[in-house]
Every structure is written in C-alpha cells, then in structure tokens.
Short mmCIF file of C-alpha atoms in Angstrom, two decimals:
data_model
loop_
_atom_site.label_atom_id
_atom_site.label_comp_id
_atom_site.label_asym_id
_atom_site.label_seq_id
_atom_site.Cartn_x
_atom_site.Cartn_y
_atom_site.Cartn_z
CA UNK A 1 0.00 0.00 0.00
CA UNK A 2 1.64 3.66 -1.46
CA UNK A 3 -0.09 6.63 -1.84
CA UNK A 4 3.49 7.97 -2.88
CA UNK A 5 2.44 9.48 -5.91
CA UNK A 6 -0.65 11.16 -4.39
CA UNK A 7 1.66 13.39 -1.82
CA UNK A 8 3.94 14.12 -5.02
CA UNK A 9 4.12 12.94 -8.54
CA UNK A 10 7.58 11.87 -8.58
CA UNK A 11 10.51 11.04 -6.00
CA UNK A 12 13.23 13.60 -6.37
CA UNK A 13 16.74 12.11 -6.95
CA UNK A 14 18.00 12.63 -3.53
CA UNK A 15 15.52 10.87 -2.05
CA UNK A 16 16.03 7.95 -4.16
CA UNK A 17 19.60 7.57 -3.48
CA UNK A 18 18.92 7.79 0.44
CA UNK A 19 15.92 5.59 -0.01
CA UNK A 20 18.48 2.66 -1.72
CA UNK A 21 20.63 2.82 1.28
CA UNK A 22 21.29 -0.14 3.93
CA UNK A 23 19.59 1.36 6.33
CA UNK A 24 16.84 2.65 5.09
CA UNK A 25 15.91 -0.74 3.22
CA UNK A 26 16.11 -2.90 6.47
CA UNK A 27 12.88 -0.20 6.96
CA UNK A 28 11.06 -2.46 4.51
CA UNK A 29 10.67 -5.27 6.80
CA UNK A 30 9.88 -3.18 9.46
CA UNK A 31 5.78 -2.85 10.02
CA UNK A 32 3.92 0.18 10.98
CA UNK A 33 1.15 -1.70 13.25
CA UNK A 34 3.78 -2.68 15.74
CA UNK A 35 2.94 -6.32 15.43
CA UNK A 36 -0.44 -6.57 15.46
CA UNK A 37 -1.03 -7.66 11.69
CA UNK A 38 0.95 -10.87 13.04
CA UNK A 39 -2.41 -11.63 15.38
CA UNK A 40 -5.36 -13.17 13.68
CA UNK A 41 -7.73 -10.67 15.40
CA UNK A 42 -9.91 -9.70 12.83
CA UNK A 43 -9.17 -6.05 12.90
CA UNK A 44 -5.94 -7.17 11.92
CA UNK A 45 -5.74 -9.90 9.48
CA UNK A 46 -6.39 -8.59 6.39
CA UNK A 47 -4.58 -6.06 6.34
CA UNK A 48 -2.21 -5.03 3.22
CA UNK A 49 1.93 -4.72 3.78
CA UNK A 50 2.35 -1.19 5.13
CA UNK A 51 5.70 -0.38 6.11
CA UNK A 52 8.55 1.81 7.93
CA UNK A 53 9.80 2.52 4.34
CA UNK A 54 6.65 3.01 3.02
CA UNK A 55 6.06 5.76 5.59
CA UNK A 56 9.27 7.09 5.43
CA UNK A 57 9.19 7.95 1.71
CA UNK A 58 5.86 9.56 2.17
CA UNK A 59 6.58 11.49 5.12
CA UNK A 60 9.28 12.80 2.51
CA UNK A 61 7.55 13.19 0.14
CA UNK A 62 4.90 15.45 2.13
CA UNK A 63 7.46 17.43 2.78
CA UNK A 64 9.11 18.02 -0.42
CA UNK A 65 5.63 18.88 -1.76
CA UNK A 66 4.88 21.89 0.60
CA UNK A 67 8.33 23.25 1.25
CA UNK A 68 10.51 22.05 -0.96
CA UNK A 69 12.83 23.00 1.65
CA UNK A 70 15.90 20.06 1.21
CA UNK A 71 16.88 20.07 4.88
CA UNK A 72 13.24 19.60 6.46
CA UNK A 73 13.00 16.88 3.42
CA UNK A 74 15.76 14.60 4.34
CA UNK A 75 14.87 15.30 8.59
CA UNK A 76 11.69 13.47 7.52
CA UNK A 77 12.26 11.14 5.30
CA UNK A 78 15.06 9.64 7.59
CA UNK A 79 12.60 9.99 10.92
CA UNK A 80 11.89 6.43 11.63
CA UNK A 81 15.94 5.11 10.76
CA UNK A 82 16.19 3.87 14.17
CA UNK A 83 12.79 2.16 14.40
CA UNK A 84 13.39 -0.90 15.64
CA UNK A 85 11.51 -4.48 15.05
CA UNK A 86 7.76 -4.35 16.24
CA UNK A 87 8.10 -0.64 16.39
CA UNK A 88 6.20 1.04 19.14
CA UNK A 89 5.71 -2.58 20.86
CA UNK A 90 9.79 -1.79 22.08
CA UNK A 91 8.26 1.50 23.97
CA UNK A 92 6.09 -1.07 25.83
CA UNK A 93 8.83 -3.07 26.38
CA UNK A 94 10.73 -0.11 27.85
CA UNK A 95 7.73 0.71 29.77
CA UNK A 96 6.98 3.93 27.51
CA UNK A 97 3.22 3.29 26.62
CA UNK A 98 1.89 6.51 26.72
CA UNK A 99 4.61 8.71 25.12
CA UNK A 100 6.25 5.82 22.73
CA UNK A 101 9.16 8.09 21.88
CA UNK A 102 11.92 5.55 23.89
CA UNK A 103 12.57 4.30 20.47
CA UNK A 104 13.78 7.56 18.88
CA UNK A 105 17.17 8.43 20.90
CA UNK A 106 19.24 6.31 18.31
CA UNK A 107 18.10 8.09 15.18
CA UNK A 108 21.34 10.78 15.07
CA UNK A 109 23.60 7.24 15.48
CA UNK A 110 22.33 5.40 13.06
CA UNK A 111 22.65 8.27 10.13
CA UNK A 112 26.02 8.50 11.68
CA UNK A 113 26.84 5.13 11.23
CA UNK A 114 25.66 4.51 7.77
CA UNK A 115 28.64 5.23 5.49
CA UNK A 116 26.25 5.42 2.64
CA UNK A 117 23.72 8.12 4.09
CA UNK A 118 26.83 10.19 5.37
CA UNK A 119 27.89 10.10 2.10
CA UNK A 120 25.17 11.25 0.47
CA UNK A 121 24.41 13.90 2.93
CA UNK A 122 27.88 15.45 2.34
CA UNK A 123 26.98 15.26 -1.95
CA UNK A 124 23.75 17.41 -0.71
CA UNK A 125 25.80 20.05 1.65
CA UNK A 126 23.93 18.96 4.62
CA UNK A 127 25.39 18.42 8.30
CA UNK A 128 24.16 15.30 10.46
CA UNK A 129 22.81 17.77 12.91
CA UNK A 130 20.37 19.52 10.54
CA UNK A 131 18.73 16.43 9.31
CA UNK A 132 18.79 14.27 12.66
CA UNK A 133 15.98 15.58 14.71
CA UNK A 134 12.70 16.52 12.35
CA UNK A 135 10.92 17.46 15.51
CA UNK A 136 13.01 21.00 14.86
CA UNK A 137 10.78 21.68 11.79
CA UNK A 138 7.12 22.19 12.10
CA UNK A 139 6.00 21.16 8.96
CA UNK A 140 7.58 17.51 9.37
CA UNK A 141 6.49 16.82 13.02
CA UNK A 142 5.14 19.32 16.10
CA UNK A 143 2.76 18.27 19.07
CA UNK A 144 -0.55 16.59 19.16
CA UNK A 145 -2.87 16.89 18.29
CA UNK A 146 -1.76 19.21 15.49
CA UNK A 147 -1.19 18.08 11.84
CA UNK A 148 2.54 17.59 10.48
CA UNK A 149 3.73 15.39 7.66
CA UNK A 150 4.53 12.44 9.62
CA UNK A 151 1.17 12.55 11.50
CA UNK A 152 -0.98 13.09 8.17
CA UNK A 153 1.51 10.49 6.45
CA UNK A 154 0.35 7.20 8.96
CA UNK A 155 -3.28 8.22 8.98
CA UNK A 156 -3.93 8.31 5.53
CA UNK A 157 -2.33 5.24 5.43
CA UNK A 158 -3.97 3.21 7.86
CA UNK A 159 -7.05 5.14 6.70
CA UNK A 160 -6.92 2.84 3.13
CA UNK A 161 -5.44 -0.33 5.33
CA UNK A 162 -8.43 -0.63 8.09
CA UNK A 163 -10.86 0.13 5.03
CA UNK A 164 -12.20 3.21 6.45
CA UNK A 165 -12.22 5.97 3.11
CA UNK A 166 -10.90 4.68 -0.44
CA UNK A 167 -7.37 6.00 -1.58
CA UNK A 168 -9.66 8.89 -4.20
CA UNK A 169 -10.89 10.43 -0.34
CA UNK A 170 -7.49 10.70 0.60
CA UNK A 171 -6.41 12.55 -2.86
CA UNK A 172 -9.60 14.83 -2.35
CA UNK A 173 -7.83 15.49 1.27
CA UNK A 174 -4.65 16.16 0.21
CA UNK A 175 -5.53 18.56 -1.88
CA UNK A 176 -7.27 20.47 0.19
CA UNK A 177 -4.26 21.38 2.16
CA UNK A 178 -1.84 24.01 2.14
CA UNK A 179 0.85 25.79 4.78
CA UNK A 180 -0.48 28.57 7.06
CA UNK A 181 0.07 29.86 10.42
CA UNK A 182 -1.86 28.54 13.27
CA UNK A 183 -3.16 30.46 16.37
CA UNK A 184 0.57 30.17 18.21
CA UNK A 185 2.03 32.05 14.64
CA UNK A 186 3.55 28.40 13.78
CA UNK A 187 3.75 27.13 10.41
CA UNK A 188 1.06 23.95 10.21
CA UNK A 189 -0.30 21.63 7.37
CA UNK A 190 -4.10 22.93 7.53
CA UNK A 191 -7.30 22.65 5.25
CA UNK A 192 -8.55 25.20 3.21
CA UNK A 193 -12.36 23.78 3.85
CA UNK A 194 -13.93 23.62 6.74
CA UNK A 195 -16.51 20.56 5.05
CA UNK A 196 -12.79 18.73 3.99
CA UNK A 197 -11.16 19.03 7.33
CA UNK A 198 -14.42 17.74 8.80
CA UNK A 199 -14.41 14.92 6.70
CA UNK A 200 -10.62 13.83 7.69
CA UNK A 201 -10.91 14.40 10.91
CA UNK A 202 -13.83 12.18 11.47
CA UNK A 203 -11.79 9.40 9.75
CA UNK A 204 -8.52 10.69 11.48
CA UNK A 205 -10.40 9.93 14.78
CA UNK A 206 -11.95 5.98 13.98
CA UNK A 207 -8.22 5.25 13.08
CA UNK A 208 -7.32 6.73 17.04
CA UNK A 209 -9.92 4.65 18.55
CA UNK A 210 -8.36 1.92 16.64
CA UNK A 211 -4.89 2.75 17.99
CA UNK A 212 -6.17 2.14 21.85
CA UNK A 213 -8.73 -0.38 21.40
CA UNK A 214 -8.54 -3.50 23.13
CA UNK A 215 -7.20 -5.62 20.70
CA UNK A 216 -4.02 -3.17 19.46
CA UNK A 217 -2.97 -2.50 23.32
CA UNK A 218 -3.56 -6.41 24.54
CA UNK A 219 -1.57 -7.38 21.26
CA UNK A 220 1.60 -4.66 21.67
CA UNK A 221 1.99 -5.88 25.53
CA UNK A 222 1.89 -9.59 24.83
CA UNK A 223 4.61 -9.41 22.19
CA UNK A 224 6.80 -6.74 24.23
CA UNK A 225 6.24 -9.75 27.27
CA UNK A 226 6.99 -12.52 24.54
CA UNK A 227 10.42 -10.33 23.64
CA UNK A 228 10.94 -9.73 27.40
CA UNK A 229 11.10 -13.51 28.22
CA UNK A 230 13.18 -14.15 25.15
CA UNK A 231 15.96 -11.79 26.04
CA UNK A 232 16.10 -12.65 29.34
CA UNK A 233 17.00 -16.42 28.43
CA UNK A 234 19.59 -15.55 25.76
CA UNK A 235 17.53 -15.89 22.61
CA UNK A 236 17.42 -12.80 21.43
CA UNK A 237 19.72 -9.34 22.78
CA UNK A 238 19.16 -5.94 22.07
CA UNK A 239 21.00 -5.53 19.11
CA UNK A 240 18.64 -7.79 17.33
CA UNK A 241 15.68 -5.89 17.80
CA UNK A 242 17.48 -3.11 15.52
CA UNK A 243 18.17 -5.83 12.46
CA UNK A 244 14.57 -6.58 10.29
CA UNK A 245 11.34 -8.43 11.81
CA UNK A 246 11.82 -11.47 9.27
CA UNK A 247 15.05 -12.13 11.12
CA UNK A 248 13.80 -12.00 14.90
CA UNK A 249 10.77 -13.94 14.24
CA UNK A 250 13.58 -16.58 12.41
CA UNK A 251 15.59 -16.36 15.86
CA UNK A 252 12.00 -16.65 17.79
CA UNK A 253 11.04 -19.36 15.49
CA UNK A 254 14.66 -21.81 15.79
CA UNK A 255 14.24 -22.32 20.35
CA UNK A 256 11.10 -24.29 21.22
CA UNK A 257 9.70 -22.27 23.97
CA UNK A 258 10.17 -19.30 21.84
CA UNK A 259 8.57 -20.73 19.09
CA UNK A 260 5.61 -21.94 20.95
CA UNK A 261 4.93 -18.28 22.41
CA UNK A 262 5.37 -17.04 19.09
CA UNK A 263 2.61 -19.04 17.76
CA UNK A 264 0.26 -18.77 20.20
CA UNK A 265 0.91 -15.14 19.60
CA UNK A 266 0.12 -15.37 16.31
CA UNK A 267 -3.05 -17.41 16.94
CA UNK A 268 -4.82 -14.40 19.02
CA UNK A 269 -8.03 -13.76 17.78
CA UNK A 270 -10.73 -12.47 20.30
CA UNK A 271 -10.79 -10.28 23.27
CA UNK A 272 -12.57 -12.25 26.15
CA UNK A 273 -15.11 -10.17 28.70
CA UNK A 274 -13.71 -12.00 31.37
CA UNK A 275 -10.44 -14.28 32.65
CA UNK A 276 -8.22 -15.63 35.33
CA UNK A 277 -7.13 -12.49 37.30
CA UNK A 278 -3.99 -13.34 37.45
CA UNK A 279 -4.03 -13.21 33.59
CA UNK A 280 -5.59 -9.58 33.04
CA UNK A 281 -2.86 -7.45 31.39
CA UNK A 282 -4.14 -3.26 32.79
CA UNK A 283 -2.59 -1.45 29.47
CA UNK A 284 -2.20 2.03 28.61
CA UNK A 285 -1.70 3.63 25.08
CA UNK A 286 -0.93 6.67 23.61
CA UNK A 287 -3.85 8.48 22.31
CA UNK A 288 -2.76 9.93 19.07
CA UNK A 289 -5.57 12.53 17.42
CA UNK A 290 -5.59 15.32 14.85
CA UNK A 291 -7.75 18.28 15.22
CA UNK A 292 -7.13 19.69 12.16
CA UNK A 293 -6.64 23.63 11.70
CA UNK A 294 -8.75 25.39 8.78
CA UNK A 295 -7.20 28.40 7.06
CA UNK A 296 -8.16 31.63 8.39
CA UNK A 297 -11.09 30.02 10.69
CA UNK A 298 -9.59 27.95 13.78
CA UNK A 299 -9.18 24.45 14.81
CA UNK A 300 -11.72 21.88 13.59
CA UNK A 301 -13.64 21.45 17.71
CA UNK A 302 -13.76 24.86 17.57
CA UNK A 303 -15.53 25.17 14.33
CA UNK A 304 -17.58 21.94 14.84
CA UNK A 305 -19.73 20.78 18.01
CA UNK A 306 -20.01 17.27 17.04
CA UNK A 307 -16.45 16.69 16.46
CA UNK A 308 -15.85 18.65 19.68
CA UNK A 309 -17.92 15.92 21.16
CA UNK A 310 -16.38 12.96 19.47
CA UNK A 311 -12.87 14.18 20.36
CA UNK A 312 -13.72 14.86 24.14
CA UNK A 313 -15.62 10.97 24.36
CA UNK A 314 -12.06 9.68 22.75
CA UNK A 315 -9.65 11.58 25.31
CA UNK A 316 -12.10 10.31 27.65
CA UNK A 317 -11.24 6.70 26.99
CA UNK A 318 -10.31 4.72 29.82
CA UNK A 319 -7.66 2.03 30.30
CA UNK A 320 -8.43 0.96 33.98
CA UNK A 321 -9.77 -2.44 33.20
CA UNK A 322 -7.86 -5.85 32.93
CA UNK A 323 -7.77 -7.82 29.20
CA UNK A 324 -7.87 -10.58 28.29
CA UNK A 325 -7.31 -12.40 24.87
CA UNK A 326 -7.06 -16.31 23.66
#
C-alpha cells in the first residue's frame, strides 16, 4: 500500500539515493502496526503490507511537496531510521506506553553510522545535525494533536489499510491542504475547507480509537512480554531488535519455547469479557488525534460541536480495566 504518488508525482533524486541505502531498506521489513497484523484478530488480518519505508518515503515526500525546503526533506524522510523491530511494541517493552518516543534516541547514530547516508548527505551540503531531529521543523512533526507530515503520512495510510475511506478520499484530502500559520504564529499543514477538514478528521479519529482499542494494546503488551522472556534467556539481545522483523521472528522461530509463544501469539483472535485475574494485562496507550486547523477560521472542535464531542468521548477513553485475549 503507497499513496506515494498522491503526496507528489515523482521522487526527487535525492531521495532515491537515500531511499536505496542499507539502512533505510532494512525499513522495509519493518511494520507500521507494531505487530499486530501478526495476530489473527480480525481487525488485523487482512490487512495489506504497510511499512517503515513506506512511511518514510511519504513522510518525505509530504514534505518536499509543501516546502521544498531540502533540509526539512531529508529530517523526515530519515525519521523512523532507528525504528526498531515491532516498532512502538519496544516502547512497551521499555515501559513507555503513553509517550512511545523511547525508540527515537538512536536516530542521530544510526545516520552517523551509515557510510552510505553520510555520504550522500555530504553530496547534498547537509550536516548530520540539521537532518537528525525533524521534531526542529514544524512542517515535518510538532505536538498533538496538530497536523505535520509524519502525522498526516500514517493516517492516511492506515485510513486505506483498516478500510475506512478509499485512496480517491485521501487525494480529495490532500488537496485540500496548504501551509499557514496557526493560532501560536507556527507554520502547520491545515485545510482550506472547513466541510474537507471535517471529513478527515472524522476518519482521522476511527483510526485513534483503533490505535487504543482492546485488541491493538492487549496485542503490543503480549509481544513486548513474549520479547521480554526471550531476552532474558539468551535468545534474542538488544541488538537484534534493531536488524529486520523477518530475522527476529527466524531467531523466535529456531528455540522451542520461543517458538511456541510465538505461535500462540500469532493465533490471538478475540478479546474475552472475562479471565483468570492473574491473567488480566491493565494497558495504557498513547492516544494519538488530529484536530485539524482550517485556514483563516480555527481548529476543527472549535468550528464543529459534534467533532468537539467525538474528540472529548475519545480523550475520555479509559484504560483501567484488565484484558484478556485467547
């Protein structure tokens, strides 16, 4: 699943040659649902390959497409170079559910230690400091629940994978956007309509209740447990967690206790209502949300009472009951 060519009609050179790198292609094997399309909950199952490359390029892409600004362009498309297997399930594992930013801290290393992206950022004139940290430039990334590249970049593309709005929605979306100041003076990614942002932001917010429901939390804290246990007798360090998902699954899959978690892992496929107490996993999760910004008129809650509404029931979620799942 690419909607590459609907954020910009052609990859510039640049980002091709970073895009061929080592690093960024061990991205490709790399998911962006954190293991859960490994489950066979239903949610899950059928959905299409959707990856850290994948979301890498676009977020680049975005980018490119509203700024053409080089430096912002490369900060973004190398983002997610230090995302490691499973994704945000290794911020559960380091006990970061609600902030899931543990994972970033290695991003400036591994440009660093790619010869072949240090390379190609000296051919472009840019310094490993201007392109390590895209939380520096607005447009790329800035703070919930306002809209930035890499935020519009993984809804629109879970949007298409959970089946919620067909790929033509999403290219009557993006066109609807532009760059304008927000209420703080800050650049933002905001909607021209006020009917358009409406209509993304009511999609923006199934694919949030998606991210916390019962199913996504229940399946990132059993694999982050199944990793846990796996480290701790020998099977699998660190280090491995930073080389592709086909490979630690292959290290999960050759020990027989770790292959037998692994499976039942895999065989998950309903939440239950109720289940041996010692068993109930109490999960938090981040609750990632958009209210979009319209051009000249305000943020989206302020301009509409029932998304108002349906935003304040979704930060009201709770997580303060125990799941369980077979």
């Amino acid at each position: 699943m690419k909607l590459w060519k609907t954020y910009h009609q052609d990859i510039p050179v640049f980002m091709q040659k970073m895009a061929e790198t080592p690093a960024m292609k061990r991205l490709q094997d790399i998911g962006m649902n954190c293991g859960c399309e490994y489950t066979s909950f239903p949610l899950f199952i059928n959905m299409g390959s959707y990856s850290r490359y994948d979301h890498s390029i676009g977020c680049g892409l975005i980018v490119w497409h509203f700024t053409h600004d080089l430096r912002q362009t490369v900060a973004a498309l190398l983002h997610d170079i230090a995302s490691p297997a499973f994704a945000h399930v290794i911020d559960f594992l380091n006990g970061d559910h609600e902030q899931q930013e543990s994972t970033e801290d290695a991003t400036e290393t591994v440009i660093a230690t790619s010869p072949e992206l240090m390379a190609e950022l000296k051919e472009l004139g840019l310094k490993l400091e201007e392109v390590s940290d895209y939380h520096r430039y607005p447009i790329a990334d800035n703070d919930t629940p306002q809209l930035s590249a890499d935020r519009l970049e993984y809804t629109l593309g879970n949007i298409v994978n959970y089946g919620i709005a067909p790929i033509e929605e999403m290219e009557r979306w993006y066109g609807n956007l532009t760059v304008g100041r927000n209420e703080m003076g800050s650049p933002e990614l905001m909607f021209t309509d006020s009917d358009t942002a409406l209509a993304f932001g009511k999609a923006a917010l199934k694919t949030s209740r998606i991210y916390v429901c019962n199913e996504d939390r229940y399946a990132m804290q059993t694999l982050a447990e199944l990793l846990k246990t796996h480290i701790e007798r020998g099977i699998l360090n660190i280090s491995d967690l930073y080389r592709t998902e086909t490979e630690v699954i292959t290290l999960l899959e050759g020990d027989a206790a770790a292959k037998r978690d692994w499976n039942r892992f895999r065989a998950l496929h309903r939440m239950l209502d109720n289940g041996p107490e010692s068993e109930g996993k109490f999960i938090s999760a981040k609750k990632r949300r958009i209210n979009p910004f319209v051009l000249e008129k305000g943020r989206l809650t302020d301009l509409s009472a029932d998304f108002s509404h349906d935003m304040e029931q979704f930060m009201a979620t709770s997580f303060g009951t125990p799941l369980w799942g077979r």
